[in-house]
């Protein structure tokens, strides 16, 4: 996903479709060049290391739609992805947390393998000079909370 967005941007920038060609020098000092991913669309590893189903997992499987079971496999290939970000020149990355990986049933305890994954991923970003920006919720809460409370329609979800 990241690679396809970057490729699209670069092909537009250098294909002659843009009337001007811009370089980093055309942007203000401190301008952050970044990209974004969502846990559901990037991580994959849907049933590994204690992750439980999210509402998206349930939705796509109940309707026999394409699913996020494997995706880009960022859960296993995050170091390779960070290297691609470095080669592309990214300064920042916005990513989301999969709560069904971090707190599988929505209430604790924290899944140590899920926590370790996010710790490793953030450390990998920082070690390469990429500033992490975390989205705490991106539409994929644990299915357990949906079943128990009916999702965000119930104030107890908060």
mmCIF file of C-alpha atoms in Angstrom:
data_model
loop_
_atom_site.group_PDB
_atom_site.id
_atom_site.type_symbol
_atom_site.label_atom_id
_atom_site.label_comp_id
_atom_site.label_asym_id
_atom_site.label_seq_id
_atom_site.Cartn_x
_atom_site.Cartn_y
_atom_site.Cartn_z
ATOM 1 C CA UNK A 1 0.000 0.000 0.000
ATOM 2 C CA UNK A 2 2.683 2.472 1.013
ATOM 3 C CA UNK A 3 4.756 1.597 -2.005
ATOM 4 C CA UNK A 4 1.822 2.039 -4.391
ATOM 5 C CA UNK A 5 0.968 5.500 -3.014
ATOM 6 C CA UNK A 6 4.590 6.569 -3.222
ATOM 7 C CA UNK A 7 4.904 5.166 -6.736
ATOM 8 C CA UNK A 8 1.768 7.029 -7.834
ATOM 9 C CA UNK A 9 3.075 10.300 -6.364
ATOM 10 C CA UNK A 10 6.491 9.904 -7.952
ATOM 11 C CA UNK A 11 5.089 8.936 -11.342
ATOM 12 C CA UNK A 12 2.839 12.010 -11.350
ATOM 13 C CA UNK A 13 5.654 14.237 -10.193
ATOM 14 C CA UNK A 14 8.099 13.055 -12.837
ATOM 15 C CA UNK A 15 5.827 12.093 -15.739
ATOM 16 C CA UNK A 16 5.231 15.578 -17.077
ATOM 17 C CA UNK A 17 1.621 15.618 -15.869
ATOM 18 C CA UNK A 18 2.558 18.226 -13.294
ATOM 19 C CA UNK A 19 3.341 21.649 -14.671
ATOM 20 C CA UNK A 20 6.157 22.109 -12.155
ATOM 21 C CA UNK A 21 8.705 19.772 -10.660
ATOM 22 C CA UNK A 22 9.251 20.207 -6.956
ATOM 23 C CA UNK A 23 12.142 19.148 -4.771
ATOM 24 C CA UNK A 24 12.532 19.132 -1.009
ATOM 25 C CA UNK A 25 14.145 22.552 -1.321
ATOM 26 C CA UNK A 26 10.821 23.995 -2.500
ATOM 27 C CA UNK A 27 9.186 23.198 0.838
ATOM 28 C CA UNK A 28 9.643 25.134 4.080
ATOM 29 C CA UNK A 29 12.362 24.052 6.493
ATOM 30 C CA UNK A 30 10.956 21.420 8.805
ATOM 31 C CA UNK A 31 8.270 20.245 6.369
ATOM 32 C CA UNK A 32 7.665 16.556 7.068
ATOM 33 C CA UNK A 33 7.323 14.192 4.146
ATOM 34 C CA UNK A 34 5.247 11.305 5.387
ATOM 35 C CA UNK A 35 2.839 8.544 4.613
ATOM 36 C CA UNK A 36 0.124 6.625 6.444
ATOM 37 C CA UNK A 37 -1.015 3.070 7.024
ATOM 38 C CA UNK A 38 -3.835 1.470 8.984
ATOM 39 C CA UNK A 39 -3.354 -1.606 11.125
ATOM 40 C CA UNK A 40 -6.113 -3.593 9.419
ATOM 41 C CA UNK A 41 -4.869 -2.837 5.915
ATOM 42 C CA UNK A 42 -1.164 -3.300 6.631
ATOM 43 C CA UNK A 43 -0.439 -5.749 9.466
ATOM 44 C CA UNK A 44 -2.067 -8.994 8.377
ATOM 45 C CA UNK A 45 -1.251 -11.846 10.805
ATOM 46 C CA UNK A 46 -4.914 -11.813 11.731
ATOM 47 C CA UNK A 47 -4.805 -14.862 14.001
ATOM 48 C CA UNK A 48 -1.232 -14.771 15.294
ATOM 49 C CA UNK A 49 0.300 -14.060 18.682
ATOM 50 C CA UNK A 50 -2.957 -13.621 20.565
ATOM 51 C CA UNK A 51 -4.752 -11.239 18.220
ATOM 52 C CA UNK A 52 -8.505 -11.731 18.364
ATOM 53 C CA UNK A 53 -11.041 -10.818 15.649
ATOM 54 C CA UNK A 54 -11.865 -7.166 15.111
ATOM 55 C CA UNK A 55 -15.158 -5.866 13.764
ATOM 56 C CA UNK A 56 -13.523 -5.612 10.326
ATOM 57 C CA UNK A 57 -12.395 -9.241 10.451
ATOM 58 C CA UNK A 58 -15.951 -10.312 11.229
ATOM 59 C CA UNK A 59 -17.544 -8.004 8.656
ATOM 60 C CA UNK A 60 -15.469 -9.090 5.665
ATOM 61 C CA UNK A 61 -15.605 -12.786 6.511
ATOM 62 C CA UNK A 62 -19.369 -12.754 7.073
ATOM 63 C CA UNK A 63 -19.922 -11.319 3.606
ATOM 64 C CA UNK A 64 -17.224 -13.323 1.816
ATOM 65 C CA UNK A 65 -15.416 -10.139 0.823
ATOM 66 C CA UNK A 66 -11.711 -9.616 0.325
ATOM 67 C CA UNK A 67 -10.157 -9.545 3.747
ATOM 68 C CA UNK A 68 -7.148 -8.330 5.683
ATOM 69 C CA UNK A 69 -5.889 -11.724 6.788
ATOM 70 C CA UNK A 70 -2.533 -11.280 5.076
ATOM 71 C CA UNK A 71 -2.483 -7.788 3.502
ATOM 72 C CA UNK A 72 1.040 -6.373 3.104
ATOM 73 C CA UNK A 73 2.135 -8.590 6.004
ATOM 74 C CA UNK A 74 3.616 -5.660 7.891
ATOM 75 C CA UNK A 75 3.479 -7.682 11.095
ATOM 76 C CA UNK A 76 6.310 -9.809 9.724
ATOM 77 C CA UNK A 77 7.874 -7.419 7.203
ATOM 78 C CA UNK A 78 7.913 -4.123 9.121
ATOM 79 C CA UNK A 79 11.717 -3.851 8.957
ATOM 80 C CA UNK A 80 11.631 -4.190 5.175
ATOM 81 C CA UNK A 81 8.848 -1.608 4.995
ATOM 82 C CA UNK A 82 10.787 0.841 7.160
ATOM 83 C CA UNK A 83 13.786 0.391 4.862
ATOM 84 C CA UNK A 84 11.565 1.275 1.890
ATOM 85 C CA UNK A 85 10.430 4.384 3.777
ATOM 86 C CA UNK A 86 14.066 5.351 4.347
ATOM 87 C CA UNK A 87 14.907 4.841 0.667
ATOM 88 C CA UNK A 88 11.898 6.954 -0.286
ATOM 89 C CA UNK A 89 12.967 9.750 2.038
ATOM 90 C CA UNK A 90 10.049 9.745 4.449
ATOM 91 C CA UNK A 91 10.377 11.777 7.636
ATOM 92 C CA UNK A 92 7.137 10.674 9.315
ATOM 93 C CA UNK A 93 4.624 7.837 9.378
ATOM 94 C CA UNK A 94 1.061 7.877 10.672
ATOM 95 C CA UNK A 95 -0.148 4.412 11.671
ATOM 96 C CA UNK A 96 -2.973 2.972 13.713
ATOM 97 C CA UNK A 97 -3.044 0.538 16.603
ATOM 98 C CA UNK A 98 -5.040 -2.678 16.289
ATOM 99 C CA UNK A 99 -6.804 -2.890 19.631
ATOM 100 C CA UNK A 100 -7.735 -6.507 18.969
ATOM 101 C CA UNK A 101 -3.991 -7.213 18.820
ATOM 102 C CA UNK A 102 -3.013 -5.055 21.811
ATOM 103 C CA UNK A 103 -5.964 -5.756 24.135
ATOM 104 C CA UNK A 104 -7.680 -8.716 22.436
ATOM 105 C CA UNK A 105 -10.941 -8.722 24.396
ATOM 106 C CA UNK A 106 -11.041 -4.959 24.827
ATOM 107 C CA UNK A 107 -10.532 -4.898 28.591
ATOM 108 C CA UNK A 108 -7.151 -6.321 29.375
ATOM 109 C CA UNK A 109 -4.874 -7.810 30.076
ATOM 110 C CA UNK A 110 -2.543 -6.303 27.506
ATOM 111 C CA UNK A 111 -1.238 -8.860 25.024
ATOM 112 C CA UNK A 112 2.556 -8.825 25.583
ATOM 113 C CA UNK A 113 3.269 -9.987 22.014
ATOM 114 C CA UNK A 114 1.077 -7.242 20.581
ATOM 115 C CA UNK A 115 2.754 -4.647 22.785
ATOM 116 C CA UNK A 116 6.185 -5.927 21.762
ATOM 117 C CA UNK A 117 5.258 -5.669 18.083
ATOM 118 C CA UNK A 118 4.314 -1.996 18.395
ATOM 119 C CA UNK A 119 7.373 -1.281 20.536
ATOM 120 C CA UNK A 120 9.658 -2.926 17.947
ATOM 121 C CA UNK A 121 7.947 -1.132 15.072
ATOM 122 C CA UNK A 122 8.208 2.288 16.727
ATOM 123 C CA UNK A 123 11.846 1.671 17.652
ATOM 124 C CA UNK A 124 12.592 0.692 14.048
ATOM 125 C CA UNK A 125 11.004 3.900 12.772
ATOM 126 C CA UNK A 126 12.816 6.107 15.285
ATOM 127 C CA UNK A 127 16.174 4.402 14.699
ATOM 128 C CA UNK A 128 15.889 5.420 11.033
ATOM 129 C CA UNK A 129 14.851 9.005 11.757
ATOM 130 C CA UNK A 130 11.176 8.507 10.938
ATOM 131 C CA UNK A 131 8.828 10.232 13.364
ATOM 132 C CA UNK A 132 5.887 8.015 14.393
ATOM 133 C CA UNK A 133 2.382 9.493 14.627
ATOM 134 C CA UNK A 134 -0.112 7.095 16.201
ATOM 135 C CA UNK A 135 -3.822 6.985 15.428
ATOM 136 C CA UNK A 136 -5.379 5.421 18.491
ATOM 137 C CA UNK A 137 -8.531 4.216 16.747
ATOM 138 C CA UNK A 138 -9.141 3.449 13.084
ATOM 139 C CA UNK A 139 -12.447 1.583 12.982
ATOM 140 C CA UNK A 140 -11.260 -1.832 14.146
ATOM 141 C CA UNK A 141 -12.208 -2.419 17.766
ATOM 142 C CA UNK A 142 -12.332 -5.975 19.133
ATOM 143 C CA UNK A 143 -15.366 -7.971 18.023
ATOM 144 C CA UNK A 144 -15.801 -8.949 21.662
ATOM 145 C CA UNK A 145 -16.766 -5.349 22.530
ATOM 146 C CA UNK A 146 -19.134 -5.168 19.586
ATOM 147 C CA UNK A 147 -20.873 -8.335 20.748
ATOM 148 C CA UNK A 148 -21.074 -7.224 24.371
ATOM 149 C CA UNK A 149 -21.987 -3.560 23.979
ATOM 150 C CA UNK A 150 -23.149 -3.108 20.412
ATOM 151 C CA UNK A 151 -20.087 -1.038 19.596
ATOM 152 C CA UNK A 152 -20.016 2.745 19.756
ATOM 153 C CA UNK A 153 -23.791 3.026 20.021
ATOM 154 C CA UNK A 154 -23.383 2.165 23.718
ATOM 155 C CA UNK A 155 -21.753 4.696 26.062
ATOM 156 C CA UNK A 156 -20.134 1.808 27.972
ATOM 157 C CA UNK A 157 -17.739 1.368 25.041
ATOM 158 C CA UNK A 158 -15.991 4.528 26.175
#
